[in-house]
N, CA, C and O of each residue as an XYZ file, in Angstrom:
928
protein
N       1.002     -0.934      0.019
C       0.038     -0.346     -0.226
C       0.978      1.353      0.253
O       1.650      1.614      1.251
N       0.760      1.872     -0.486
C       1.665      3.321     -1.201
C       0.968      4.453      0.211
O      -0.230      4.580      0.468
N       2.042      5.093      0.881
C       1.866      6.068      1.582
C       1.501      6.735      1.249
O       1.602      6.660      0.024
N       0.775      7.970      1.683
C       0.488      8.789      0.830
C       1.693     10.126      1.533
O       2.292     10.361      2.582
N       1.514     10.733      0.117
C       2.305     12.486      0.530
C       2.270     13.251      1.671
O       1.086     13.133      1.986
N       2.787     13.971      2.518
C       2.263     14.161      3.912
C       1.811     16.053      2.836
O       2.274     16.541      1.805
N       1.026     16.389      3.561
C       0.261     17.989      3.154
C       1.133     18.655      3.299
O       1.642     18.766      4.415
N       1.657     19.404      2.091
C       2.930     21.316      2.187
C       2.310     21.815      2.055
O       1.535     21.710      1.105
N       2.245     23.007      3.269
C       1.900     24.165      3.322
C       2.609     24.992      3.066
O       3.674     25.067      3.679
N       2.336     25.760      2.239
C       3.039     27.218      2.038
C       2.759     28.217      2.536
O       1.575     28.544      2.451
N       3.526     28.953      3.124
C       3.368     30.009      3.787
C       4.308     31.695      3.707
O       5.419     32.053      4.098
N       3.098     32.425      2.949
C       3.657     33.423      2.222
C       3.239     35.203      3.375
O       2.127     35.668      3.625
N       4.786     35.810      3.854
C       4.369     36.757      4.550
C       3.563     38.098      3.525
O       3.573     37.568      2.414
N       3.172     38.926      3.417
C       2.658     39.656      2.242
C       2.615     41.350      2.800
O       2.538     41.480      4.022
N       2.657     42.531      2.024
C       2.199     43.907      2.457
C       2.388     44.446      1.222
O       3.516     44.860      0.952
N       1.558     44.521      0.455
C       1.205     45.566     -0.482
C       2.019     44.532     -1.949
O       2.877     44.914     -2.745
N       1.584     43.672     -1.885
C       2.271     42.445     -2.868
C       1.786     42.182     -4.169
O       2.434     41.575     -5.021
N       0.212     42.813     -4.385
C      -0.539     42.504     -5.301
C       0.214     42.289     -6.767
O      -0.139     41.323     -7.443
N       1.160     43.105     -7.222
C       1.496     43.042     -8.524
C       2.173     41.725     -8.698
O       1.746     41.112     -9.676
N       3.018     41.177     -8.088
C       3.444     40.136     -8.519
C       2.981     38.691     -7.807
O       3.471     37.606     -8.121
N       2.077     38.856     -6.918
C       1.643     37.720     -5.827
C       0.926     36.861     -6.950
O       1.602     35.835     -7.038
N      -0.308     36.788     -8.004
C      -0.989     35.900     -8.888
C       0.418     34.694     -9.431
O       0.561     33.522     -9.083
N       1.249     35.487    -10.330
C       2.431     34.919    -10.991
C       2.721     33.764    -10.629
O       2.633     32.630    -11.100
N       3.463     34.731     -8.757
C       4.366     33.440     -8.785
C       3.499     32.902     -7.781
O       4.233     32.343     -6.966
N       2.143     32.779     -7.390
C       0.994     31.544     -6.367
C       0.602     30.973     -7.593
O       0.322     29.872     -7.117
N       0.265     30.795     -9.252
C       0.705     29.916    -10.223
C       1.604     29.231    -10.392
O       1.394     28.045    -10.647
N       3.095     29.796    -10.299
C       3.919     28.912    -10.404
C       4.418     28.061     -9.407
O       5.159     27.114     -9.672
N       3.961     28.421     -7.997
C       3.881     27.103     -7.229
C       3.171     26.207     -7.686
O       3.828     25.345     -8.269
N       2.107     26.045     -7.670
C       0.628     25.592     -7.933
C       1.491     24.550     -9.156
O       1.535     23.360     -8.842
N       2.078     24.892    -10.337
C       2.538     23.946    -11.189
C       3.625     23.409    -11.052
O       3.998     22.661    -11.956
N       4.422     23.601     -9.960
C       5.424     23.133     -9.577
C       5.284     22.142     -8.437
O       6.119     21.521     -7.780
N       4.093     22.190     -8.417
C       4.132     21.146     -6.921
C       3.172     19.738     -7.407
O       2.038     19.881     -7.863
N       3.829     18.368     -7.227
C       2.880     17.215     -7.567
C       2.515     16.576     -6.464
O       2.607     15.350     -6.405
N       2.049     17.318     -5.433
C       1.547     16.441     -4.405
C       0.530     17.433     -3.751
O       0.360     18.537     -4.268
N      -0.181     17.044     -2.572
C      -0.340     17.871     -2.136
C      -0.224     19.166     -1.513
O       0.462     19.092     -0.493
N      -0.603     20.201     -1.734
C      -0.475     21.465     -1.141
C      -1.484     22.446     -1.383
O      -2.316     22.447     -2.291
N      -1.202     23.860      0.163
C      -1.903     24.291      0.368
C      -1.559     25.831      0.210
O      -0.407     26.039     -0.170
N      -2.054     26.530      0.349
C      -0.985     27.617      0.210
C      -1.728     29.174      0.944
O      -2.641     29.784      0.388
N      -1.289     29.467      1.870
C      -1.368     30.420      2.667
C      -0.555     31.752      2.627
O       0.669     31.857      2.715
N      -1.477     32.752      2.476
C      -1.080     34.042      2.055
C      -1.385     34.887      3.564
O      -2.471     35.389      3.856
N       0.028     34.905      4.550
C      -0.181     35.829      5.892
C      -0.462     37.437      5.956
O       0.383     37.970      6.675
N      -1.180     38.145      5.543
C      -0.981     39.706      4.790
C      -1.121     40.685      6.392
O      -2.068     40.480      7.151
N      -0.609     41.173      6.539
C      -0.623     42.589      7.460
C      -0.697     43.623      6.527
O      -0.043     43.507      5.490
N      -1.583     44.907      6.772
C      -1.628     46.219      6.381
C      -1.574     46.632      5.188
O      -1.365     47.835      5.030
N      -1.731     45.840      4.106
C      -2.043     46.037      2.615
C      -3.110     46.585      2.499
O      -4.153     46.367      3.116
N      -2.699     47.973      0.989
C      -3.556     48.913      1.153
C      -3.547     48.773     -0.175
O      -3.431     49.837     -0.782
N      -3.658     47.511     -1.022
C      -3.293     47.329     -2.358
C      -4.386     46.061     -2.301
O      -5.087     45.645     -1.379
N      -4.245     45.685     -3.515
C      -5.370     44.426     -3.611
C      -4.600     43.192     -3.573
O      -4.711     42.353     -4.467
N      -3.712     43.024     -2.435
C      -3.244     41.804     -2.381
C      -3.738     40.654     -1.979
O      -3.252     39.533     -2.134
N      -5.238     41.122     -1.181
C      -5.938     39.911     -0.655
C      -6.870     39.905     -1.292
O      -7.660     39.100     -0.798
N      -7.247     40.342     -2.116
C      -7.913     39.794     -3.423
C      -7.754     39.073     -4.393
O      -8.365     38.069     -4.761
N      -6.693     39.746     -4.913
C      -5.630     38.398     -6.053
C      -5.150     37.404     -5.481
O      -5.228     36.346     -6.105
N      -4.508     37.387     -4.146
C      -3.984     35.947     -3.328
C      -5.430     34.990     -3.494
O      -5.488     33.892     -4.049
N      -6.531     35.715     -2.868
C      -8.057     35.011     -2.610
C      -8.383     34.344     -4.226
O      -8.804     33.201     -4.404
N      -8.098     35.292     -5.272
C      -8.473     34.535     -6.609
C      -7.937     33.593     -6.848
O      -8.486     32.618     -7.360
N      -6.315     33.680     -6.424
C      -5.147     32.792     -7.327
C      -5.361     31.282     -6.716
O      -4.950     30.182     -7.085
N      -6.430     31.842     -5.291
C      -6.403     29.909     -4.893
C      -5.854     29.911     -3.481
O      -5.904     28.814     -2.924
N      -5.527     30.551     -3.038
C      -4.574     30.840     -1.744
C      -5.472     31.274     -0.581
O      -6.423     32.010     -0.843
N      -5.282     30.932      0.520
C      -6.428     31.338      1.626
C      -5.357     32.476      2.660
O      -4.281     32.337      3.241
N      -6.313     33.573      2.491
C      -5.306     34.222      2.956
C      -6.021     34.353      4.713
O      -7.197     34.176      5.031
N      -4.737     34.751      5.706
C      -4.711     35.009      6.581
C      -4.537     36.384      7.201
O      -3.389     36.822      7.125
N      -5.097     36.866      7.574
C      -5.372     38.434      8.162
C      -4.157     38.446      9.505
O      -3.612     37.717     10.334
N      -4.200     39.391      9.165
C      -2.781     39.400     10.677
C      -2.803     40.545     11.275
O      -2.393     41.460     10.561
N      -3.253     40.955     12.726
C      -3.818     42.533     13.261
C      -2.487     43.582     13.261
O      -2.583     44.809     13.242
N      -1.017     42.687     13.292
C       0.038     43.113     13.475
C       1.093     42.977     12.655
O       1.823     42.035     12.964
N       1.387     43.536     11.810
C       2.583     43.640     11.134
C       3.739     42.898     11.431
O       3.895     42.932     12.652
N       4.664     42.213     10.856
C       6.083     42.217     11.389
C       5.835     40.393     10.930
O       4.966     39.556     11.176
N       7.482     40.414      9.939
C       7.241     39.100      9.112
C       7.533     37.717     10.366
O       7.380     36.557      9.983
N       7.856     37.942     11.500
C       8.207     36.782     12.371
C       6.306     36.774     12.975
O       5.752     35.693     13.172
N       5.534     38.151     13.194
C       4.232     37.644     13.364
C       3.376     36.701     13.043
O       2.612     35.869     13.532
N       4.038     37.407     11.374
C       2.528     36.745     10.010
C       3.209     35.263      9.977
O       2.401     34.398     10.315
N       4.025     34.950      9.771
C       4.836     33.732      9.782
C       3.874     32.255     10.767
O       3.380     31.143     10.582
N       4.142     33.418     11.966
C       3.164     32.369     13.077
C       1.817     32.257     12.945
O       1.018     31.509     13.509
N       1.602     33.527     11.710
C       0.133     32.955     11.879
C      -0.467     32.814     10.693
O      -1.656     32.979     10.421
N       0.501     32.470      9.940
C       0.102     31.512      8.970
C       0.515     30.019      9.945
O      -0.531     29.584     10.426
N       1.410     29.383     10.238
C       1.266     28.144     10.647
C       0.234     27.866     11.206
O      -0.342     26.780     11.272
N      -0.220     29.536     11.923
C      -1.175     28.280     12.600
C      -2.353     28.088     12.257
O      -3.188     27.352     12.782
N      -2.482     29.026     10.990
C      -3.694     28.161     10.493
C      -3.604     26.897      9.362
O      -4.531     26.335      8.778
N      -2.112     26.654      9.267
C      -2.115     25.693      7.933
C      -2.752     24.296      8.839
O      -3.255     24.188      9.958
N      -2.421     23.254      7.651
C      -2.997     22.405      7.808
C      -2.037     20.943      8.044
O      -2.249     19.922      8.698
N      -0.903     21.390      7.178
C       0.444     20.626      6.499
C       1.210     19.999      7.291
O       1.229     20.565      8.384
N       2.093     18.753      7.240
C       2.682     18.580      8.184
C       3.916     18.881      7.976
O       4.771     18.534      8.791
N       4.246     19.603      6.813
C       5.305     20.188      6.305
C       4.995     21.657      5.987
O       4.260     21.929      5.038
N       5.658     22.819      6.928
C       5.722     23.751      6.359
C       6.656     24.851      5.107
O       7.842     25.117      4.912
N       5.898     25.075      4.744
C       7.374     26.039      3.656
C       7.153     27.309      3.746
O       6.171     27.847      3.236
N       8.075     27.934      4.425
C       7.932     29.615      4.525
C       8.754     30.358      3.090
O       9.904     30.107      2.732
N       7.713     31.397      2.378
C       8.374     31.630      1.742
C       8.230     33.286      1.488
O       7.338     33.949      2.016
N       9.310     33.877      0.543
C       9.108     35.777      0.900
C       8.162     35.915     -0.620
O       8.370     35.159     -1.569
N       7.204     36.918     -0.639
C       6.397     36.701     -1.996
C       7.362     37.202     -2.985
O       6.843     37.549     -4.046
N       8.425     37.306     -2.915
C       9.608     38.006     -3.962
C      10.308     37.202     -4.502
O      10.904     37.534     -5.527
N      10.480     35.534     -3.817
C      11.414     34.788     -4.490
C      10.374     33.753     -4.838
O       9.178     33.714     -4.548
N      11.430     32.592     -5.811
C      10.594     31.876     -7.144
C      12.068     30.649     -6.595
O      13.270     30.757     -6.837
N      11.123     29.278     -5.603
C      12.013     28.240     -5.485
C      12.381     27.298     -6.334
O      11.513     27.316     -7.207
N      13.158     26.487     -6.589
C      13.488     26.425     -7.635
C      12.367     24.609     -8.142
O      11.827     23.879     -7.310
N      12.365     24.384     -9.793
C      11.188     23.619    -10.433
C      11.096     22.213     -9.617
O      12.225     21.727     -9.680
N      10.275     21.385     -8.909
C      10.248     20.282     -8.453
C      10.778     20.545     -6.990
O      11.451     19.813     -6.264
N      10.323     21.683     -6.796
C      10.840     22.750     -5.117
C      10.246     21.458     -4.293
O      11.092     20.739     -3.762
N       8.550     21.021     -4.108
C       7.922     20.258     -3.140
C       8.540     18.666     -3.146
O       8.719     17.857     -2.235
N       8.720     18.627     -4.266
C       9.572     16.677     -4.384
C      10.748     16.984     -3.540
O      10.926     16.476     -2.433
N      11.532     17.823     -4.096
C      12.982     18.178     -3.295
C      12.684     18.144     -1.520
O      13.438     17.571     -0.734
N      11.786     18.674     -1.235
C      11.304     18.985      0.207
C      10.980     18.183      1.161
O      11.361     18.235      2.331
N       9.968     17.110      0.466
C       9.093     16.004      0.711
C      10.432     15.004      1.131
O      10.542     14.530      2.262
N      11.432     14.763      0.027
C      12.133     14.199     -0.323
C      13.167     13.930      1.146
O      13.554     12.996      1.849
N      13.265     15.096      1.065
C      14.554     15.819      2.479
C      13.936     15.550      3.845
O      14.641     15.315      4.826
N      12.392     15.594      3.900
C      12.490     15.152      5.161
C      11.666     13.515      5.224
O      10.808     13.271      6.072
N      11.892     13.005      4.691
C      11.845     11.811      4.333
C      13.097     10.888      4.679
O      13.231      9.726      5.061
N      14.033     12.041      4.338
C      16.014     11.643      3.990
C      16.006     11.514      5.875
O      16.640     10.546      6.296
N      15.465     12.247      6.745
C      15.321     12.457      8.005
C      15.911     14.074      8.375
O      16.612     14.086      9.386
N      15.717     15.475      7.676
C      15.598     16.275      7.335
C      14.656     16.936      8.442
O      13.476     16.593      8.361
N      15.026     17.939      9.591
C      13.447     18.489     10.412
C      13.506     19.854      9.812
O      12.536     20.567     10.068
N      14.541     20.412      8.990
C      14.227     21.627      8.833
C      15.786     21.863      7.408
O      16.892     21.344      7.255
N      14.830     23.108      6.547
C      16.494     23.219      5.900
C      16.040     23.610      4.691
O      15.007     23.038      4.341
N      16.734     24.847      3.526
C      16.301     25.836      3.014
C      16.992     25.508      1.787
O      17.726     24.532      1.941
N      17.007     26.086      0.398
C      17.829     26.036     -0.810
C      18.738     26.837     -0.719
O      18.823     27.496      0.317
N      19.796     27.040     -1.896
C      20.460     27.864     -2.024
C      19.633     28.845     -2.229
O      18.414     28.836     -2.062
N      20.606     30.082     -2.761
C      20.229     31.948     -3.162
C      20.966     31.924     -4.325
O      21.978     31.300     -4.643
N      20.029     32.998     -5.101
C      20.836     33.989     -6.195
C      19.670     34.841     -6.423
O      18.467     34.754     -6.173
N      20.423     35.675     -6.970
C      19.547     37.182     -7.138
C      19.291     37.898     -8.666
O      20.268     38.107     -9.386
N      18.586     38.085     -8.896
C      18.251     38.234    -10.327
C      18.672     39.685    -10.971
O      18.412     40.400    -11.939
N      19.545     39.646     -9.721
C      20.838     40.588    -10.875
C      22.501     40.203    -11.041
O      22.935     39.417    -10.200
N      23.140     40.543    -11.736
C      24.284     39.560    -11.944
C      25.772     40.222    -11.548
O      26.886     40.037    -12.037
N      25.246     41.187    -10.303
C      26.315     42.123     -9.544
C      27.235     41.368     -8.542
O      26.767     40.896     -7.506
N      28.665     41.253     -8.895
C      29.374     40.124     -9.024
C      29.295     40.955     -6.882
O      30.010     40.022     -6.516
N      29.172     41.361     -6.208
C      28.484     41.205     -4.560
C      27.741     40.680     -4.358
O      27.770     39.786     -3.512
N      26.802     40.969     -4.993
C      25.411     40.019     -4.801
C      25.856     38.052     -4.954
O      25.758     37.179     -4.091
N      26.318     37.958     -6.342
C      26.823     36.475     -7.120
C      27.911     36.293     -5.401
O      27.332     35.570     -4.590
N      28.575     36.565     -5.159
C      29.476     36.326     -3.892
C      28.360     35.827     -2.685
O      28.379     34.728     -2.131
N      27.545     36.751     -2.473
C      26.572     36.453     -1.521
C      26.075     35.375     -1.183
O      26.063     34.662     -0.180
N      25.556     35.371     -2.456
C      24.482     34.112     -3.043
C      25.555     32.777     -2.788
O      25.203     31.626     -2.529
N      26.768     33.211     -2.920
C      27.713     32.028     -3.227
C      27.350     31.069     -1.582
O      26.795     29.988     -1.382
N      28.006     32.142     -0.604
C      27.903     31.891      0.570
C      27.002     30.683      1.300
O      27.295     29.815      2.123
N      25.539     31.109      0.478
C      24.855     30.084      1.360
C      24.579     28.877      0.497
O      23.548     28.666     -0.142
N      25.380     28.311      0.555
C      25.567     26.862      0.196
C      25.852     25.930      1.302
O      25.669     24.715      1.376
N      26.460     26.973      2.347
C      26.946     26.272      3.474
C      26.159     26.317      4.480
O      25.276     27.174      4.506
N      26.306     25.445      5.471
C      25.654     25.361      6.422
C      25.095     26.127      7.701
O      24.082     25.946      8.378
N      26.331     27.225      7.793
C      26.642     27.575      8.847
C      25.137     28.855      9.476
O      24.754     29.763      8.738
N      24.792     28.719     10.282
C      23.718     29.543     10.709
C      23.892     30.692     10.346
O      22.969     31.165      9.682
N      24.674     31.272     10.521
C      25.119     32.662     10.006
C      24.967     33.611      8.360
O      24.869     34.750      7.903
N      25.037     32.160      7.970
C      24.191     32.663      6.685
C      22.764     32.040      5.837
O      22.306     31.645      4.764
N      22.572     32.245      6.912
C      21.130     31.763      6.619
C      19.917     32.917      6.931
O      19.622     33.395      8.026
N      19.218     33.251      5.390
C      18.642     34.538      5.400
C      16.840     33.736      4.732
O      16.792     32.660      4.135
N      15.717     34.522      5.022
C      14.975     34.548      4.607
C      14.685     34.155      2.931
O      14.176     33.174      2.389
N      15.289     35.462      2.404
C      15.206     34.963      1.125
C      15.229     33.523      0.370
O      14.705     33.189     -0.693
N      16.120     32.698      1.410
C      16.653     31.366      0.836
C      15.163     30.485      1.018
O      15.239     29.269      1.195
N      14.179     30.977      0.981
C      13.463     30.344      2.283
C      13.627     29.192      3.082
O      14.693     28.586      3.180
N      11.995     28.719      3.970
C      12.691     27.733      5.080
C      11.892     26.352      4.965
O      10.712     26.534      5.265
N      12.158     25.105      4.641
C      11.423     24.331      5.739
C      11.171     23.670      6.414
O      12.155     22.944      6.555
N       9.969     23.184      7.394
C      10.601     22.429      8.378
C       9.149     21.913      9.095
O       8.140     22.551      9.396
N       9.417     20.792      9.204
C       8.424     19.838      9.517
C       7.581     20.753     10.864
O       7.876     21.626     11.681
N       6.406     19.946     10.493
C       5.582     20.860     11.445
C       5.895     20.276     13.081
O       5.395     21.064     13.885
N       6.545     19.178     13.723
C       6.617     18.494     14.498
C       7.575     19.453     15.821
O       7.511     19.613     17.039
N       8.589     19.994     14.458
C       9.679     20.070     14.743
C       9.851     22.141     14.915
O      10.595     22.749     15.684
N       8.935     22.680     13.964
C       8.591     23.856     14.510
C       7.735     24.232     15.669
O       7.850     25.348     16.174
N       6.742     23.212     16.189
C       5.988     23.403     17.128
C       6.867     23.006     18.602
O       6.571     23.549     19.667
N       7.806     22.146     18.506
C       9.182     22.063     19.900
C       9.471     22.852     19.593
O       8.667     23.600     20.149
N      10.256     23.621     18.898
C      11.390     25.090     18.918
C      10.337     26.414     19.550
O      10.703     27.500     19.999
N       9.229     25.988     19.429
C       8.021     26.928     19.663
C       8.424     28.231     18.740
O       8.973     29.174     19.311
N       8.203     28.295     17.537
C       8.362     28.811     15.743
C       8.635     29.953     16.217
O       9.190     30.027     17.313
N       8.340     30.972     15.569
C       9.193     32.257     15.093
C       9.205     32.736     16.282
O       8.277     32.247     16.927
N       9.988     33.665     17.043
C      10.066     34.481     17.822
C       9.761     35.568     17.871
O      10.631     36.339     17.468
N       7.995     36.427     18.522
C       7.073     37.710     17.836
C       8.163     38.654     17.982
O       8.289     39.468     17.067
N       8.776     38.692     18.713
C       9.745     40.158     19.591
C      10.836     40.897     18.190
O      11.237     42.056     18.088
N      11.140     39.367     16.989
C      11.433     39.330     16.394
C      11.195     40.534     15.361
O      10.159     40.583     14.699
N      12.399     41.692     15.235
C      12.001     42.683     13.627
C      12.604     42.917     13.016
O      12.474     43.894     12.278
N      13.842     41.917     13.014
C      15.070     41.493     11.998
C      15.677     40.301     12.474
O      15.686     39.873     13.628
N      16.287     39.716     11.243
C      17.130     38.388     11.758
C      16.157     37.262     11.511
O      16.455     36.341     10.751
N      14.942     37.322     12.170
C      13.939     36.443     12.413
C      14.634     35.116     12.067
O      14.804     34.286     12.961
N      15.221     34.776     10.258
C      15.198     33.620     10.118
C      16.757     32.861     10.766
O      16.945     31.644     10.783
N      17.851     34.003     11.312
C      19.066     32.750     11.887
C      18.939     32.596     13.242
O      19.553     31.780     13.930
N      17.725     33.797     13.793
C      17.410     33.225     15.250
C      16.513     31.775     15.079
O      17.085     30.775     15.512
N      15.384     31.614     14.584
C      14.396     30.536     14.460
C      15.645     29.328     13.970
O      15.630     28.284     14.622
N      16.537     29.436     13.026
C      17.278     28.160     12.816
C      18.438     27.727     13.566
O      19.046     26.677     13.354
N      18.771     28.757     14.632
C      19.913     28.230     15.603
C      18.710     27.242     16.750
O      19.246     26.266     17.276
N      17.555     27.421     17.027
C      16.579     26.835     17.882
C      16.230     25.359     16.590
O      16.188     24.174     16.920
N      16.047     25.839     15.301
C      14.916     24.511     14.508
C      16.564     23.257     14.902
O      16.226     22.077     14.999
N      17.687     23.453     15.041
C      18.872     22.417     14.882
C      18.797     21.391     15.935
O      18.929     20.173     15.815
N      18.492     22.298     17.296
C      18.181     21.367     18.286
C      16.927     20.000     18.162
O      16.767     18.943     18.771
N      16.470     20.442     17.452
C      15.513     19.104     16.863
C      14.917     18.108     15.551
O      13.952     17.406     15.247
N      16.347     18.636     14.982
C      16.662     17.809     14.006
C      17.469     17.738     13.190
O      18.562     18.014     13.684
N      17.540     17.480     12.036
C      19.435     17.573     11.304
C      18.741     18.630      9.971
O      17.892     18.167      9.209
N      19.244     20.066      9.847
C      19.284     21.375      9.237
C      19.705     20.766      7.805
O      20.548     19.909      8.068
N      19.511     20.812      6.449
C      19.340     20.397      5.607
C      19.459     21.742      4.569
O      18.422     22.359      4.324
N      20.926     22.242      3.880
C      20.913     22.895      2.804
C      20.660     22.333      1.440
O      21.639     21.747      0.979
N      19.771     22.355      0.799
C      19.447     21.613     -0.396
C      20.462     21.757     -1.677
O      21.485     22.196     -1.153
N      20.619     21.670     -2.542
C      21.274     21.846     -3.695
C      20.738     23.079     -4.347
O      21.149     24.203     -4.633
N      19.194     22.093     -4.504
C      18.176     23.484     -5.479
C      18.662     24.962     -5.118
O      19.362     25.386     -4.199
N      18.160     25.452     -5.961
C      18.212     27.207     -5.999
C      17.242     28.356     -5.726
O      16.869     28.772     -6.823
N      16.778     28.922     -4.915
C      15.601     29.763     -5.581
C      16.216     31.187     -5.721
O      17.109     31.641     -5.006
N      15.455     31.959     -6.990
C      15.458     33.170     -7.092
C      15.224     34.072     -6.436
O      14.056     33.912     -6.083
N      15.587     34.938     -6.034
C      14.896     36.437     -5.501
C      15.238     37.735     -6.097
O      16.173     37.944     -6.869
N      14.261     38.705     -5.595
C      14.137     39.768     -6.238
C      15.955     40.927     -5.890
O      16.187     41.415     -4.784
N      16.660     41.047     -6.784
C      17.183     42.001     -5.806
C      16.861     43.649     -6.037
O      17.630     44.587     -6.249
N      15.520     43.594     -5.916
C      14.663     45.272     -5.998
C      15.096     46.505     -4.715
O      15.009     47.731     -4.660
N      15.659     45.285     -3.651
C      16.264     46.650     -2.647
C      17.354     46.991     -2.842
O      17.572     48.172     -2.571
N      18.332     46.300     -3.294
C      19.211     46.474     -3.929
C      19.639     47.843     -4.512
O      20.212     48.876     -4.164
N      19.042     47.279     -5.596
C      19.048     48.456     -6.649
C      18.224     49.497     -6.683
O      18.150     49.940     -7.829
N      17.219     50.393     -5.496
C      16.858     51.102     -4.706
C      17.611     51.843     -3.616
O      17.269     52.921     -3.130
N      18.765     51.068     -3.270
C      19.665     51.570     -2.376
C      21.106     51.615     -2.249
O      21.891     52.085     -1.426
N      21.233     50.689     -3.806
C      22.519     50.398     -4.230
C      23.099     48.998     -3.802
O      22.954     48.699     -2.616
N      23.557     48.362     -4.394
C      24.307     47.338     -3.983
C      25.340     46.768     -2.703
O      25.359     45.764     -1.991
N      26.179     48.015     -2.845
C      27.553     47.873     -1.800
C      27.094     48.700     -0.504
O      27.610     48.639      0.611
N      26.031     49.471     -0.898
C      25.443     49.747      0.132
C      24.504     49.706      1.077
O      24.472     50.173      2.215
N      23.551     48.927      0.293
C      22.752     47.811      1.152
C      23.666     46.704      1.728
O      23.494     46.578      2.940
N      24.721     45.743      1.128
C      25.100     44.760      1.613
C      26.046     45.264      2.832
O      26.331     44.458      3.718
N      26.410     46.261      2.868
C      27.515     46.711      4.280
C      26.511     47.025      5.286
O      26.840     47.036      6.472
N      24.930     47.365      4.812
C      23.951     47.504      5.707
C      23.708     46.752      6.427
O      23.806     46.789      7.654
N      23.268     45.763      5.595
C      23.297     44.485      6.183
C      23.974     43.183      6.678
O      23.470     42.139      7.092
N      25.232     43.545      6.515
C      26.321     43.319      7.191
C      26.797     43.751      8.632
O      27.399     43.055      9.450
N      26.369     45.120      8.757
C      26.693     45.538     10.095
C      25.093     45.218     10.546
O      25.245     44.234     11.271
N      24.320     45.373     10.530
C      22.798     44.608     10.929
C      23.059     43.288     11.758
O      22.519     42.760     12.730
N      23.863     43.066     11.143
C      23.975     40.982     11.334
C      25.319     41.435     12.747
O      25.036     41.472     13.944
N      26.526     41.685     12.244
C      27.505     41.816     13.064
C      26.423     42.392     14.808
O      26.235     41.654     15.774
N      25.833     44.118     14.643
C      25.579     44.098     15.670
C      23.926     43.102     16.264
O      23.206     43.387     17.221
N      23.800     42.137     15.444
C      22.843     41.153     15.885
C      23.703     40.285     17.001
O      23.544     40.128     18.212
N      24.681     39.791     16.062
C      25.347     38.787     16.988
C      26.094     39.509     18.332
O      26.033     39.017     19.459
N      26.658     40.498     18.074
C      26.970     41.574     19.498
C      25.681     41.565     20.607
O      25.855     41.409     21.816
N      24.600     41.727     20.087
C      23.283     41.283     21.455
C      22.625     42.539     21.226
O      21.740     42.739     22.058
N      22.799     43.716     20.128
C      22.250     44.426     19.964
C      20.604     44.417     19.828
O      20.100     44.035     18.772
N      19.790     44.850     20.925
C      18.383     44.582     21.172
C      17.880     45.028     19.807
O      18.500     45.764     19.040
N      16.616     44.465     19.586
C      16.313     44.417     18.621
C      15.305     46.150     17.852
O      15.275     46.772     16.791
N      14.830     46.208     18.871
C      13.921     47.909     18.929
C      15.018     48.591     18.273
O      14.687     49.141     17.223
N      16.605     48.739     18.709
C      17.558     49.723     18.088
C      18.330     49.087     16.775
O      19.074     49.749     16.051
N      18.018     47.645     16.587
C      18.340     47.460     15.080
C      17.214     47.795     13.834
O      17.504     47.819     12.638
N      16.185     47.985     14.274
C      15.443     47.913     13.590
C      15.169     49.460     13.351
O      14.472     49.770     12.385
N      15.857     50.778     14.463
C      15.782     52.011     13.758
C      16.706     52.012     13.594
O      17.055     53.175     13.797
N      18.088     51.070     13.135
C      18.832     51.550     12.471
C      18.528     51.349     11.359
O      18.568     52.338     10.627
N      18.127     50.111     10.778
C      17.277     50.043      9.806
C      16.920     50.885      8.842
O      17.450     51.249      7.792
N      15.626     51.203      9.555
C      14.848     52.154      9.248
C      15.701     53.490      8.697
O      15.446     53.897      7.564
N      16.590     54.085      9.409
C      17.223     55.279      9.004
C      18.138     54.655      8.235
O      18.238     55.563      7.410
N      18.946     53.767      7.813
C      19.767     53.492      6.580
C      18.735     53.056      5.080
O      18.872     53.749      4.072
N      17.914     52.080      5.082
C      17.297     51.413      3.988
C      16.348     52.332      3.758
O      15.887     52.981      4.696
N      15.974     52.492      2.620
C      14.744     52.674      1.599
C      13.847     51.748      1.182
O      12.960     52.062      0.389
């Protein structure tokens, strides 16, 4: 008797992503070969994000407070799957990503991610993306997406709701305590729109500074204020 494939819950946090979301949702449906549900955890959108998400077949979870960590937790609470896949609205996973995630979980992975590529050929972005092949927690960013078994996510306590920045690095450190973390060989492609708006070298320097300050223990409110001051 064939064991049914586990339900994969794709959880996407959004705010004003109406322009790109329908195309992404269509791609996600086309690339999953097993049972899947898509949840859009929206907070504060003033465009047609929610209506377009619903029209494309996603379940919309309305979040009363903005913040990626809070929105991802809200999506997870509403999800029914045995595997969660957290994905940014401007990131496209590789073809066959659902099968790759299920295979990794079947092989024992508690959580994991894909490698990263930007939709821009700037040398610094290519260098930054190259480092994402390594398993060190310091190289983990939300743009890489994150898959995690439901039980592992719940054992770890989910995302820390107080995190305003670098919530992905924080949770990966805890997820590793409850099962192996795997960096899969597939590559997600993420938008470099923020780099183009702020300047690649400038923004990469800002992110590097914020990461160092985070690891040195600077409180989240101070990190968030610095981010708002430096990033357009």
